[in-house]
Coordinates of C-alpha atoms in Angstrom, one line a residue:
Chain A
M209 CA -28.5 -8.4 83.3
T210 CA -28.0 -4.4 81.7
S211 CA -26.8 -4.9 79.1
S212 CA -29.3 -3.8 76.9
K213 CA -30.4 -1.1 79.4
T214 CA -31.4 2.4 77.3
I215 CA -30.3 6.2 78.5
V216 CA -32.9 8.7 77.4
L217 CA -30.8 11.7 76.3
R218 CA -32.6 15.5 76.7
S219 CA -31.5 18.1 74.2
S220 CA -32.2 22.0 74.7
D221 CA -35.4 22.3 72.6
G222 CA -36.9 18.7 74.7
A223 CA -36.2 16.6 71.7
T224 CA -35.8 13.6 73.2
F225 CA -33.8 10.2 72.3
E226 CA -33.1 7.0 73.8
V227 CA -29.9 5.1 73.1
D228 CA -28.0 1.9 74.5
E229 CA -25.9 3.0 77.8
A230 CA -23.0 1.8 76.3
V231 CA -23.2 4.3 73.1
A232 CA -24.2 7.3 75.7
L233 CA -20.8 6.8 77.9
H234 CA -19.0 7.6 74.6
S235 CA -19.4 11.2 76.1
L236 CA -17.6 11.4 79.0
M237 CA -19.6 14.0 80.3
I238 CA -22.4 11.8 80.0
K239 CA -20.6 9.6 81.9
H240 CA -19.5 11.5 84.6
R241 CA -23.0 12.9 84.9
I242 CA -24.2 8.8 85.3
E243 CA -21.3 7.9 87.6
T244 CA -22.2 10.7 89.9
G245 CA -25.7 11.1 89.5
G246 CA -27.1 7.2 90.8
A247 CA -29.4 5.2 89.4
D248 CA -32.2 7.5 89.1
S249 CA -30.4 9.1 86.2
T250 CA -31.4 7.8 83.2
T251 CA -32.9 11.0 81.5
I252 CA -30.3 13.3 80.9
D253 CA -30.5 17.3 80.4
V254 CA -27.9 18.2 77.5
P255 CA -28.8 22.0 77.3
E256 CA -25.6 23.3 75.1
V257 CA -26.6 21.0 72.6
T258 CA -30.2 21.5 70.7
G259 CA -32.0 18.3 69.2
N260 CA -31.1 18.3 65.0
T261 CA -27.2 18.5 66.5
L262 CA -28.2 16.1 69.3
S263 CA -29.4 13.3 66.6
K264 CA -25.9 13.8 65.1
V265 CA -23.9 13.4 67.1
I266 CA -25.4 10.5 68.7
E267 CA -25.0 8.8 64.7
Y268 CA -21.2 9.9 65.7
C269 CA -21.1 7.7 68.9
K270 CA -23.3 4.7 67.5
K271 CA -21.2 4.2 64.7
H272 CA -18.1 3.6 66.3
V273 CA -19.2 1.9 69.8
E274 CA -20.7 -0.6 68.2
A275 CA -18.1 -0.8 64.8
P276 CA -15.0 0.3 65.5
N277 CA -12.7 -2.0 63.8
S278 CA -14.8 -1.4 60.3
D279 CA -13.0 -0.8 57.2
D280 CA -15.1 2.2 56.5
L281 CA -15.4 3.9 60.1
K282 CA -12.6 6.2 58.1
S283 CA -15.2 6.6 55.0
F284 CA -18.4 7.3 57.6
D285 CA -15.5 10.3 59.3
T286 CA -15.4 11.9 56.0
D287 CA -18.8 11.6 55.2
F288 CA -19.9 12.7 58.0
V289 CA -17.9 16.0 58.2
K290 CA -19.7 16.7 54.9
V291 CA -22.0 19.7 56.1
D292 CA -22.1 23.6 55.6
Q293 CA -20.6 25.9 58.1
A294 CA -22.9 25.8 60.6
V295 CA -24.0 22.0 61.7
L296 CA -20.3 22.0 61.6
C297 CA -19.7 24.0 64.4
H298 CA -22.9 23.1 66.6
L299 CA -21.3 19.5 65.7
A300 CA -18.4 21.3 67.6
K301 CA -19.0 22.8 70.0
A302 CA -21.7 19.3 71.6
S303 CA -18.4 17.7 71.3
Y304 CA -16.9 20.0 73.0
Y305 CA -19.7 20.3 76.0
M306 CA -20.3 16.5 75.7
N307 CA -16.1 15.1 75.7
I308 CA -16.2 13.4 73.1
K309 CA -12.8 13.3 71.9
G310 CA -12.7 11.6 68.1
L311 CA -15.7 13.5 67.0
L312 CA -13.9 16.6 68.7
D313 CA -10.7 16.0 66.6
L314 CA -13.1 14.6 63.1
S315 CA -14.7 17.9 63.5
S316 CA -11.8 21.3 64.8
K317 CA -9.6 19.6 61.8
T318 CA -11.9 19.7 59.6
I319 CA -12.9 23.3 60.8
A320 CA -8.9 24.1 60.7
D321 CA -8.2 23.0 56.8
M322 CA -10.8 25.5 56.1
F323 CA -8.3 28.6 57.6
K324 CA -5.2 26.7 55.6
G325 CA -4.0 29.1 53.1
K326 CA -7.0 31.7 52.8
T327 CA -6.7 35.8 53.1
V328 CA -7.4 37.1 55.2
E329 CA -10.5 38.9 53.9
Q330 CA -11.3 34.5 52.2
I331 CA -11.7 34.0 55.9
R332 CA -13.7 36.9 56.2
E333 CA -15.6 36.1 54.2
T334 CA -15.6 32.1 54.4
F335 CA -16.8 32.4 58.5
H336 CA -18.7 35.9 58.5
I337 CA -16.6 36.8 61.2
K338 CA -17.2 40.8 62.8
N339 CA -14.7 42.6 61.6
D340 CA -14.6 44.8 65.7
F341 CA -11.3 46.8 65.3
T342 CA -11.4 51.0 64.6
P343 CA -10.6 51.9 61.7
E344 CA -8.3 53.5 62.7
E345 CA -7.3 49.7 64.7
E346 CA -7.1 48.0 61.7
E347 CA -5.2 51.2 59.8
E348 CA -2.2 49.7 62.6
L349 CA -2.9 46.1 61.5
R350 CA -2.4 46.5 58.0
K351 CA 1.2 48.5 58.6
E352 CA 2.6 45.3 60.6
N353 CA 1.1 43.1 58.1
S354 CA 1.7 44.7 54.4
W355 CA 5.0 42.1 53.5
N356 CA 3.0 38.8 53.9
L357 CA -0.9 39.5 54.8
F358 CA -1.9 42.6 52.7
V359 CA 1.1 42.2 49.3
Chain B
M219 CA -34.5 44.7 54.5
G220 CA -35.7 42.9 57.9
I221 CA -35.3 39.6 56.1
E222 CA -31.8 40.4 55.0
D223 CA -30.7 41.8 58.5
N224 CA -31.5 38.3 59.9
S225 CA -30.0 36.0 57.8
E226 CA -27.2 38.1 58.8
Q227 CA -27.5 38.3 62.7
Q228 CA -28.0 33.8 61.6
L229 CA -24.6 34.1 59.4
L230 CA -22.7 36.2 62.0
D231 CA -23.1 33.7 65.0
V232 CA -21.6 30.6 63.5
F233 CA -17.8 31.4 65.7
D234 CA -19.6 33.7 67.9
M235 CA -20.9 30.4 70.0
L236 CA -18.6 28.3 69.5
P237 CA -16.6 28.8 73.1
D238 CA -12.8 30.9 73.2
A239 CA -11.9 27.0 74.3
L240 CA -13.1 25.0 71.0
V241 CA -12.0 27.9 69.6
F242 CA -8.2 27.5 70.3
E243 CA -8.7 24.4 69.9
I244 CA -8.6 25.2 66.4
F245 CA -6.4 27.7 65.6
N246 CA -3.7 24.3 67.3
R247 CA -5.2 22.8 64.2
V248 CA -4.9 24.9 61.5
Q249 CA -0.2 25.2 63.2
D250 CA 0.0 27.3 59.4
A251 CA 1.8 30.7 61.2
K252 CA 0.8 32.6 57.5
S253 CA -2.8 31.5 58.2
L254 CA -3.0 32.2 61.7
S255 CA -2.0 35.5 61.3
A256 CA -4.1 36.6 58.6
C257 CA -7.0 34.8 61.5
A258 CA -5.4 37.4 63.9
V259 CA -6.8 40.3 62.2
L260 CA -10.0 39.5 61.3
C261 CA -11.8 40.6 64.5
K262 CA -9.6 41.1 68.1
R263 CA -11.1 37.5 70.4
F264 CA -9.2 36.2 67.2
G265 CA -6.2 37.9 67.7
D266 CA -5.8 37.4 71.1
L267 CA -6.4 34.1 70.5
V268 CA -4.0 33.3 67.8
A269 CA -1.1 34.9 70.4
Q270 CA -1.8 32.1 72.1
T271 CA -1.6 29.0 70.2
H272 CA 0.5 26.5 71.3
N273 CA 0.9 24.5 67.9
V274 CA 2.7 26.7 65.7
S275 CA 4.0 25.6 61.8
L276 CA 6.1 28.3 59.2
E277 CA 6.1 27.5 55.5
I278 CA 9.0 30.0 54.3
T279 CA 8.2 29.8 50.8
R280 CA 10.3 31.6 47.7
R281 CA 7.4 34.1 47.1
N282 CA 7.5 35.4 50.3
T283 CA 10.6 36.0 51.0
L284 CA 12.2 36.7 47.6
P285 CA 10.2 38.5 45.7
E286 CA 12.1 39.7 43.9
L287 CA 13.8 37.1 42.2
S288 CA 12.8 36.2 39.0
S289 CA 11.0 33.2 38.9
G290 CA 14.3 31.5 36.0
S291 CA 17.1 31.5 39.6
G292 CA 13.6 30.1 41.2
S293 CA 13.2 27.2 39.5
G294 CA 15.8 24.0 38.5
W295 CA 17.5 24.7 41.7
D296 CA 18.7 21.6 41.9
M297 CA 19.7 19.6 45.6
N298 CA 23.2 21.1 45.8
K299 CA 21.8 24.6 45.5
S300 CA 19.2 24.2 48.0
K301 CA 21.9 23.5 50.2
G302 CA 23.4 27.1 48.9
F303 CA 20.9 28.8 50.1
V304 CA 20.4 27.5 53.5
G305 CA 23.9 27.8 54.2
R306 CA 23.9 31.7 53.4
F307 CA 23.3 32.5 57.5
I308 CA 27.0 32.3 57.8
L309 CA 29.6 34.3 58.0
K310 CA 30.8 36.1 53.9
P311 CA 34.3 33.8 54.5
I312 CA 32.8 30.7 55.5
H313 CA 29.7 31.7 52.6
A314 CA 32.5 31.9 50.0
L315 CA 34.6 28.9 50.3
F316 CA 30.3 27.2 50.7
H317 CA 30.0 28.3 47.4
R318 CA 32.9 27.1 46.0
I319 CA 32.4 23.8 47.7
V320 CA 29.2 23.2 47.4
S321 CA 27.5 25.2 44.3
R322 CA 27.2 24.6 40.3
R323 CA 26.3 27.3 39.5
P324 CA 28.1 29.7 41.3
K325 CA 26.9 32.7 38.8
T326 CA 23.0 32.1 39.6
C327 CA 24.2 32.0 43.4
S328 CA 25.8 35.2 44.1
N329 CA 23.2 37.3 42.1
C330 CA 20.6 36.8 44.3
C331 CA 22.9 35.9 47.1
D332 CA 22.4 39.7 49.2
D333 CA 18.6 39.7 49.2
D334 CA 18.5 36.2 50.0
E335 CA 20.7 36.9 53.1
D336 CA 18.6 39.9 54.4
N337 CA 14.9 38.2 53.8
M338 CA 16.2 35.1 55.1
F339 CA 17.4 35.8 58.1
R340 CA 14.9 38.6 59.5
L341 CA 11.3 36.0 58.8
P342 CA 11.4 33.9 61.0
N343 CA 11.5 36.2 63.9
D344 CA 8.6 38.7 61.8
L345 CA 6.4 35.8 61.0
L346 CA 6.7 34.3 64.5
K347 CA 6.3 38.1 65.8
T348 CA 1.5 37.5 66.2
F349 CA 2.3 34.5 68.3
N350 CA 3.1 35.1 72.5
E351 CA 3.3 31.8 73.9
I352 CA 4.7 29.2 71.2
R353 CA 5.6 25.8 72.5
S354 CA 6.3 23.7 69.6
L355 CA 7.4 25.6 66.4
S356 CA 7.7 23.2 63.0
V357 CA 9.8 25.3 60.5
K358 CA 9.7 23.8 56.5
L359 CA 12.7 26.9 54.3
P360 CA 12.4 26.3 51.2
G361 CA 14.2 23.5 48.8
H362 CA 12.8 22.8 45.3
D363 CA 9.4 20.1 46.3
G364 CA 8.9 16.4 46.0
D365 CA 11.6 13.1 45.2
I366 CA 15.2 13.2 43.3
S367 CA 14.9 15.3 40.8
P368 CA 14.6 13.4 37.4
E369 CA 16.4 15.7 35.5
N370 CA 19.5 16.0 36.9
S371 CA 21.1 14.2 35.7
S372 CA 23.4 12.3 38.1
G373 CA 20.6 11.3 40.6
A374 CA 22.7 12.3 43.3
L375 CA 21.0 12.1 47.3
L376 CA 22.6 13.9 50.1
K377 CA 20.3 13.5 53.4
W378 CA 20.7 14.6 56.7
K379 CA 19.2 14.6 60.0
A380 CA 20.6 16.6 62.7
E381 CA 20.3 16.4 66.5
F382 CA 21.5 19.8 69.2
G383 CA 21.7 20.7 71.9
K384 CA 24.0 23.6 72.7
E385 CA 26.5 22.7 70.0
L386 CA 25.4 19.2 67.4
E387 CA 25.2 16.4 68.6
S388 CA 25.0 13.6 66.5
C389 CA 24.3 14.3 62.2
V390 CA 23.6 11.4 60.4
I391 CA 24.1 11.6 56.1
L392 CA 22.7 9.1 53.6
G393 CA 24.2 9.9 50.7
A394 CA 25.1 8.6 46.5
T395 CA 26.5 10.0 43.3
G396 CA 23.3 8.1 41.9
F397 CA 20.8 6.8 42.9
H398 CA 17.7 5.1 40.2
K399 CA 14.1 4.2 41.1
S400 CA 12.7 1.3 40.0
E401 CA 10.4 -1.2 41.0
P402 CA 10.7 -2.8 44.6
K403 CA 11.4 -6.5 43.1
P404 CA 8.8 -8.8 44.7
K405 CA 10.2 -11.2 47.5
T406 CA 10.6 -14.4 46.3
V407 CA 11.7 -17.6 49.3
G408 CA 14.8 -18.9 49.9
E409 CA 16.6 -17.2 47.9
P410 CA 20.3 -16.5 49.3
I411 CA 21.4 -13.9 49.3
P412 CA 25.0 -13.2 47.5
P413 CA 27.7 -12.0 49.9
V414 CA 29.0 -9.1 49.0
S415 CA 32.1 -9.2 47.6
V416 CA 32.8 -5.8 45.5
S417 CA 35.9 -4.1 47.3
T418 CA 34.7 -1.0 49.3
H419 CA 37.6 0.6 49.4
L420 CA 37.5 4.3 48.7
T421 CA 39.6 6.5 46.3
N422 CA 41.0 9.2 48.0
K423 CA 39.4 11.2 45.3
Q424 CA 36.3 9.7 46.8
L425 CA 37.1 10.2 49.9
K426 CA 37.3 13.7 49.6
K427 CA 34.0 14.0 47.5
R428 CA 32.4 12.8 50.7
V429 CA 34.7 15.3 53.3
I430 CA 32.6 17.6 50.9
W431 CA 29.1 16.5 51.8
M432 CA 30.0 16.1 55.4
I433 CA 31.2 19.3 55.4
S434 CA 28.2 21.1 53.7
C435 CA 25.8 19.0 56.1
L436 CA 27.4 19.9 59.1
I437 CA 27.9 23.6 57.4
A438 CA 23.5 23.8 56.6
S439 CA 22.9 22.4 59.7
S440 CA 25.0 24.7 61.7
A441 CA 23.5 27.7 60.1
R442 CA 19.6 25.9 61.2
H443 CA 20.9 25.6 64.5
H444 CA 22.3 29.0 63.7
M445 CA 17.8 30.1 63.2
L446 CA 17.1 28.4 65.6
K447 CA 18.4 30.0 68.0
Q448 CA 17.5 33.1 67.2
I449 CA 14.1 31.5 67.0
I450 CA 14.4 30.5 70.5
S451 CA 15.8 33.3 72.6
S452 CA 13.0 35.7 70.8
N453 CA 9.9 33.4 72.0
R454 CA 10.7 32.0 75.2
T455 CA 8.6 29.8 75.8
I456 CA 9.1 27.5 72.9
R457 CA 8.9 23.7 74.1
D458 CA 10.3 21.9 71.2
V459 CA 11.6 22.8 68.1
K460 CA 12.6 21.5 64.0
I461 CA 13.4 22.7 60.7
I462 CA 12.9 20.8 57.8
D463 CA 13.3 21.5 54.4
G464 CA 11.2 21.7 51.1
S465 CA 12.6 18.2 49.6
K466 CA 12.9 16.3 52.2
Q467 CA 17.3 17.0 52.7
G468 CA 17.6 17.5 56.6
N469 CA 15.8 17.2 59.1
I470 CA 17.3 19.4 62.7
Q471 CA 15.0 18.9 65.9
M472 CA 15.0 20.0 69.1
T473 CA 14.1 18.6 72.4
E474 CA 13.0 20.0 75.4
K475 CA 16.4 19.4 76.8
Q476 CA 18.0 20.6 74.6
V477 CA 16.0 23.5 74.0
V478 CA 16.8 24.3 77.8
E479 CA 20.0 23.4 77.5
L480 CA 21.0 25.9 74.8
R481 CA 19.3 28.8 76.4
S482 CA 21.3 28.5 79.5
T483 CA 23.9 28.9 77.0
M484 CA 22.9 31.4 74.9
A485 CA 24.4 34.7 76.4
G486 CA 26.7 36.5 73.6
E487 CA 27.6 34.8 71.0
L488 CA 28.8 34.2 67.9
D489 CA 27.4 35.0 64.1
R490 CA 27.4 31.0 63.8
T491 CA 27.4 27.8 65.9
R492 CA 30.3 26.4 65.8
V493 CA 30.6 22.5 64.8
P494 CA 32.2 20.6 67.9
A495 CA 36.1 18.5 66.6
V496 CA 34.1 15.3 64.9
T497 CA 34.3 11.2 64.9
I498 CA 32.7 10.2 62.5
K499 CA 31.6 6.5 61.0
M500 CA 31.6 5.8 58.0
W501 CA 29.8 3.3 55.9
Y502 CA 30.6 3.0 52.0
M503 CA 29.2 0.6 48.5
P504 CA 29.7 1.0 45.4
M505 CA 26.5 -1.2 44.5
L506 CA 23.9 -1.0 46.4
E507 CA 21.0 -2.6 44.9
L508 CA 17.1 -2.2 47.1
P509 CA 15.1 -4.8 45.9
G510 CA 12.9 -3.8 48.9
S511 CA 11.3 -1.1 47.9
G512 CA 13.0 -0.7 44.5
G513 CA 16.1 1.6 42.9
V514 CA 19.9 1.0 42.7
M515 CA 22.0 3.5 44.6
K516 CA 26.1 4.3 43.6
G517 CA 27.9 5.3 44.9
A518 CA 26.5 4.9 48.5
T519 CA 27.6 6.6 52.0
L520 CA 26.4 6.4 55.5
A521 CA 28.1 8.0 58.1
V522 CA 27.1 9.1 61.9
I523 CA 28.9 12.1 62.7
R524 CA 28.9 12.9 67.1
P525 CA 31.8 15.2 69.1
T526 CA 35.0 13.7 69.4
A527 CA 34.2 14.5 73.3
V528 CA 30.8 12.6 73.9
A529 CA 31.9 9.4 73.6
K530 CA 29.1 6.7 72.2
D531 CA 28.3 3.1 71.3
D532 CA 24.8 3.7 69.9
D533 CA 26.2 5.1 66.1
V534 CA 24.1 1.7 65.1
W535 CA 20.4 2.8 66.8
L536 CA 21.0 6.3 65.8
A537 CA 21.1 5.7 62.3
S538 CA 18.5 3.1 62.0
G539 CA 16.0 5.3 62.8
A540 CA 17.1 8.1 61.4
F541 CA 15.5 8.3 57.9
E542 CA 11.1 7.8 57.8
E543 CA 11.1 7.1 53.7
D544 CA 11.1 3.4 53.0
F545 CA 14.1 4.0 50.4
A546 CA 16.5 5.9 53.3
A547 CA 15.8 3.1 55.3
E548 CA 16.2 -0.4 53.8
A549 CA 19.5 1.6 52.6
V550 CA 20.9 2.5 56.2
R551 CA 20.4 -1.6 57.2
K552 CA 22.5 -2.9 54.1
L553 CA 25.0 -0.1 55.0
I554 CA 25.4 -0.9 58.8
E555 CA 25.8 -5.3 57.3
N556 CA 28.5 -4.5 56.1
K557 CA 31.1 -4.5 58.8
K558 CA 33.8 -2.5 57.3
S559 CA 34.2 1.4 58.0
Y560 CA 35.2 3.5 58.3
T561 CA 36.9 6.0 61.1
L562 CA 37.5 10.0 60.6
E563 CA 38.0 13.0 62.4
M564 CA 38.1 16.6 61.9
N565 CA 38.8 19.1 63.7
S566 CA 36.2 22.3 64.8
F567 CA 35.0 25.0 62.5

């Protein structure tokens, strides 16, 4: 009877997305909201996530819920994270807040791999990390780590 | 100028918007100690989070540890050499003994000896200084990478896996005087396997060689155990740890229970872990075919070493689970099928 029940998800910028309940439940955060929200919870706000990101997240959930055993799931995942850094970070953040383990694993592993084998300067450039050490602190760090990091 | 600032601002926000818990998750997936140390010096927030990372893996490369070595002695190190390299933690007398027994090129070994010893000994702890909350540590020592080197003329093979608590608990060794890989043969149904009728008797010389293999594996594993003790005494939060090497030769790991046991006995120590009196069960086949994974082993030997004081009869189970590679697992299976086995005993040293 309720097999085709749909849920509406609303992003931080007001965009709405209608999805099958089964797909929405892939997010444990949404699952919890539905279970504790009573019969009227057909629209769920997701203020931590923008519309663009939310639509990508929904795409991920759809694929994993509707075809979890398909052969191309791996290649779907690989292609899914071939996006620029900002999008990747947004995806990681969304999967964290919406509690979607598979996507969290995928996105954070992809970001983690971007750190490996890089020098300090390379990492700083890749992610544009702001340096908040004072010059004295920086000097101290360089001295402590000179033999392995700054050679 | 204004537009530039704006886009700079956007670029900077990428990691700023991630909550600490998520950055922490990411660092736990990075694991590589060197990359994480690099992150730690980028900004204060990263420094704090890296210090708390639970899962760390440390790769000690020759380039890091031995910048003064010429590449000549670095490349072309064969399997025996990498065993010697690890053995350098031990006291000088055992050191010398080890080199006499194992090293094929004693001259080059002694040249680089002293530097190595200092560097290798100091490094793991220095590299781990950044981390205060390590729970799970994996250390990878240098070895000559990849599979059994084709340049190694004898194609000799030696692999071991040891488990330690405060002392040696078990060690499984698989060795062969020759190993030639080939294509795996397709399984033909119904073909009976001919019974092994070749004599599996070992001459004294062959037996002696195998005893030497075992001693060198035991020494290498106690050396690593010693390294482990250093690490766990200065990193109080470690729960489980393993040390592997680049050539996949030796594997030593400790589970939480074993780490706890070790910690409780660690006050006032010898410079190396004593190897207790052991009982060794050994299987041998002069020629072993491996149709499943492809190849032929000459002088194939499997040894399961246990402290004599602890009587256990799950040797077969222990050996079967010791090695991951297909060819090794197949060799172990076939060697054990051989009903005849040797039993040896060795005093502690």
